[in-house]
Amino acid sequence: MTDDLAALHHAAEHDIAAAADLRALEAVRVALLGKTGRLTALLKTLGSLPAEARREQGARVNAVKETLIAALEARRAALEAAALAARLAAERIDVTLPARPSEIGLIHPISRTMDEIAAIFGAMGFTVAEGPDIETDWHNFGALNIPPHHPARADHDTFYLPPGGEGDGPPRVLRTHTSPVQMRTMLAETPPIRIIAMGRTYRADHDATHSPMFHQCEGLVIDRAITLGHLKGCLIDFLRAFFGLPDLPVRFRASYFPFTEPSMEVDIGWNRRSGELGRGGDWLEILGSGMVHAKVLANGGIDPRAWQGFAFGMGIERITMLKHGINDLRPFFESDLRWLRHYGFSPLAPAMLHEGV
Amino acid sequence: MKFTLSWLRDHLETEASLAHITETLSAIGLEVESVEDRAQALAPFRIARVIEAVPHPDADRLRACRVEIGAGAPVSVVCGAPNARAGMKTVFAPPGSVIPGSGVTLKIGKIRGVESAGMLLSLRELGLGEDHAGIIELPEAAPVGETYAGWAGLDDPVIEIAVTPNRGDALAVRGIARDLAAAGLGRLKPWSAPAVAARFASPLAWRIDWPEACPYVLGRSFRGLTNRPSPDWLAARLRAIGLRPINALVDITNFFTFDLGRPLHVFDSKKIIGSEMVIRRGAGETLRALNNRDYRLEHEDCVIADAAGPRSLAGIMGGVESGCDDATTEMFLECAFFDPVRIGQSGRRLQILSDARSRFERGIDPALLPDAVEAASRMILDLCGGEASEVVGAGAAPPWQRRAALRFARLRDLGGVAIAPETAIARLAALGFPLVERDAAGAVFAVPSWRNDIAAAGALDLAPSIPADRAASLADSVAAIVPEADLVEEVLRLGGLDAVPPVSLPRPTPVPGASLTAAGMRSALARRALAARGLAECVSFAFMARNDAARFGETPAELRLLNPIAADLDQLRPTPLAVLAHALARNLARGAEDVALFEIGPGFAPGSTPSGAREIAAGLRAGAPPRHWATPARAFDAFDAKADALAVLAALGVAPDSLATVAEAPAHYHPGRAGTLRLGPRNVLAAFGELHPEVTAALDLAGAVAAFEIFLDAIPAAKRRRRAAPDLAALQPVRRDFAFLAAHDVTAEAVLRAARGAERGLITGVSLFDVYAGPPLPAGEKSLAIEVVLQPRERALTDAEIEAISGRIVAAVTAATGARLRG
């Protein structure tokens, strides 16, 4: 009996060690400890022994059983680890293969600039107003103190469209500037007014520095006590924020526009040779502005004795080119993917003041 | 407007430097466009004499010259010019100087063994012309050793300014000088025109038949003239500002055009028929103008005619046949006041830009005519001899006398800077505004005759919606405010606008609200949604070739430009897609493989909206999606476009379940592979699909193009309301798959809709995951496999309940579509 146990123990340890995989190990376990296993059979025989011998033999058999269970577990762990290692080795991939493509698109530089303008002027309390591209002659010219024979009309290189609707009115125009939105705003709202208007504008001019379609940003502020000082402050604040140059030199020169008085043109400091903004001793004209002409206020139904304010207009392409060092105007409208990828902006980083425009 | 510094100094006594003058001009509204100061570039070059020119011992084409340069010993110069010869006077460039024509800095060197200590220059090397056939030859009288620029009168800086449309008076050197003096740069020199004695009665007289076009004209006859080239000082001045000297009489008129802003005209009296010069309307005659082009003179053109017909296009350009030439001995001088509007109209219609037109259309000084005649007469007699007649005239100077009032406080309240009343009065006085009266609060000034832009009459152009009584009070306000604003502008600009302290705008609220409109917000969201899906944003022209536009929609005449800049840019686009399709073709032609573009902008269609344009987010994808080792290659199709459209609509708050997909699309889409997304039966929010094969063929595009258009204006504004609490059921949802066998024309949407509606409370999701047609299915039928998600609420569903619901789903689908469950 004792010898049987010893032999069984020895043989079982050998079998466990020899089990090459988990299935073989399970077979060994069943052969030992299953219902008909050899150790189970040995345990069953204990019942037939006298009490004294049963206790003694029982302790020995159980000791062997514990040992073998531990050996089975150890072997199982080892085999599992080996199996896992083998599986992992087999599952190895070339992690340098390219990931599945998910291309992100781009925001056009003009849209980006308009977002930035809206963010900065928005912080100054402006809202964004809109108007149509096809305008009446009155909105585009007459209301803005540009009567039919005014020499300034010749400078606008206007595109004309046939009269709309019944066809008996004056020709319509593609707006030559965003200023008609001033009139629409004056007629739709009561002062105080603080708006910007951005969008497409059109002039019959096409060369390296002129496009027949371009974009402008208009500004209009009407209140009781707005002065030229506010106009200067507002534009300086904007330009410095937009270009991210707190010390950007800004110069104001007297000028003339039919719809403002006094009128002024605004220059910023730059280096003509390098294109660097903010220093260099040269000046670059960047926008036109002035105090809204009394006739324009009156044409829009606002009493110029009670209200006054300022207006400005600037080219969106121009400030975009300056900010990002883009030299050529024409590719803006050519939809060349290579250009768009080079100068476009991520849609995941919209223009937000707290992230910096 | 061009002038030289010395010309300016004829009128302005000043110590100011050129830089100070140009800075001031720009600051006060006379923007400097260019300053050409040739003196600096030409300073090193001196007049020299070639003493000896012998053939170079080692080079056939070169000459070894000895050159006398004034100071010091003669120098040796090797020269390749064929005209270099002993005794000639020319221009010498010393070592170290920079040659303007080439930018090269000269060095002493040896050319094939002969020392060359400088260079003799051609006109092109001097940067003064194109002549490079030989070195410049100067007259014998040219003084050796003097600077060439000084001797040739090239050291007078030329300033060009841009004159704004309101400042006719600044198209005169004297007007510019007046502004500079008022800005504190010196003193305006007095000017007067003593009368020239009348020696005979003028054989020619004026008659005005069209006083609206010409209210006032003066003239004077001259005889015994000797017309000849102008003296050097006058010719040099005209040349400096880009005018070609012609002869003294013509040059004198040009001189006064620029000096006083006072265009004049001279007729050769012997070429005039009859004794009357008539100012009248054109009557369809043809005039050959001084630019040698023929113009047809219409009813709206003002002409000056003699008995033979029009001799001059009034105020714009004279006629060639009555012009003065070297043989002219008798002449008639014209000095008129023409209506600015009519001159501008005629000039624009006939497309003649002339120095006279640009002055008359801005308005000339109506009080200057008599003095201008005397000043011109004096110069004519001085330069051409002869004698003058009496002055003849017709009409009278139009009334120009006006006043303008200024409340001093307005300088601060409008202009933003406090300026002492005395300063304001002094600045205005210097501009020629006499003080009429003043008190503590304000002053009244007379407006000088040459400032027709100040306190000018001018009608309002009120919005038609403004009622009459309101209109009257607005007109009162304008009459009170405009002249004052004119004066504020004058006072301010003379002190420089940099003197106005900038003030940041006060904030209306501590934290500003949203600045975009609902429409602006929609566009911004759509833009980010599309860019995030991999499309690149384009901004393209709103007009295009009419034939190309016609492939994408209506091209009505009312959306066709009357004056397109090019024939292929004549029609407003019906949709941005039309322009994008061309951009796509260009990108593919350049070798791009995978193109995905979008644009958000107007598509023009009459009556579509009050503005005649719809805001459309359009996009397209073509080529092949990037090839990838783990993904099977495929082409873009309608479902890429549908996904793009749905993504935008979802971003704009349109619930996908509320949309119906209808298999109808605009004609530029493939009729069988396109659809629209609708909200309710009418409201089309988007169209998507493959472009029509004829459209892609016309654009030379191989393969399918997946395109979409989202009509942003049609999307209802997202309502901002409190959301209901979310449905967070505690029990696990149950998923069941069904495969239906349906006729080929049964739509997926019909099946999904029917299944979804079968048990509204329990079914929270229905989706289609497989479509199959082909063997072993019967021809004309297809299998649609859908998954239905059931969400139990109170307790888990029993198998029997699930079976019952499944039965209802099948029944509903069958009832709606005729599809049956696949066995």
PDB file of C-alpha atoms in Angstrom, chain B residues 53 103 159 174 290 307 601 701:
ATOM      1  CA  ALA B  53      40.427 108.183 -78.188  1.00  0.00           C
ATOM      2  CA  GLY B 103      23.232  98.755 -60.388  1.00  0.00           C
ATOM      3  CA  ILE B 159       6.547 114.569 -56.425  1.00  0.00           C
ATOM      4  CA  ARG B 174      -0.655 126.769 -56.073  1.00  0.00           C
ATOM      5  CA  LEU B 290      -5.541 116.329 -80.347  1.00  0.00           C
ATOM      6  CA  ALA B 307     -19.006 128.507 -88.609  1.00  0.00           C
ATOM      7  CA  GLY B 601     -21.591  80.696 -50.537  1.00  0.00           C
ATOM      8  CA  LEU B 701     -13.909  63.914 -65.569  1.00  0.00           C
TER       9      LEU B 701
END
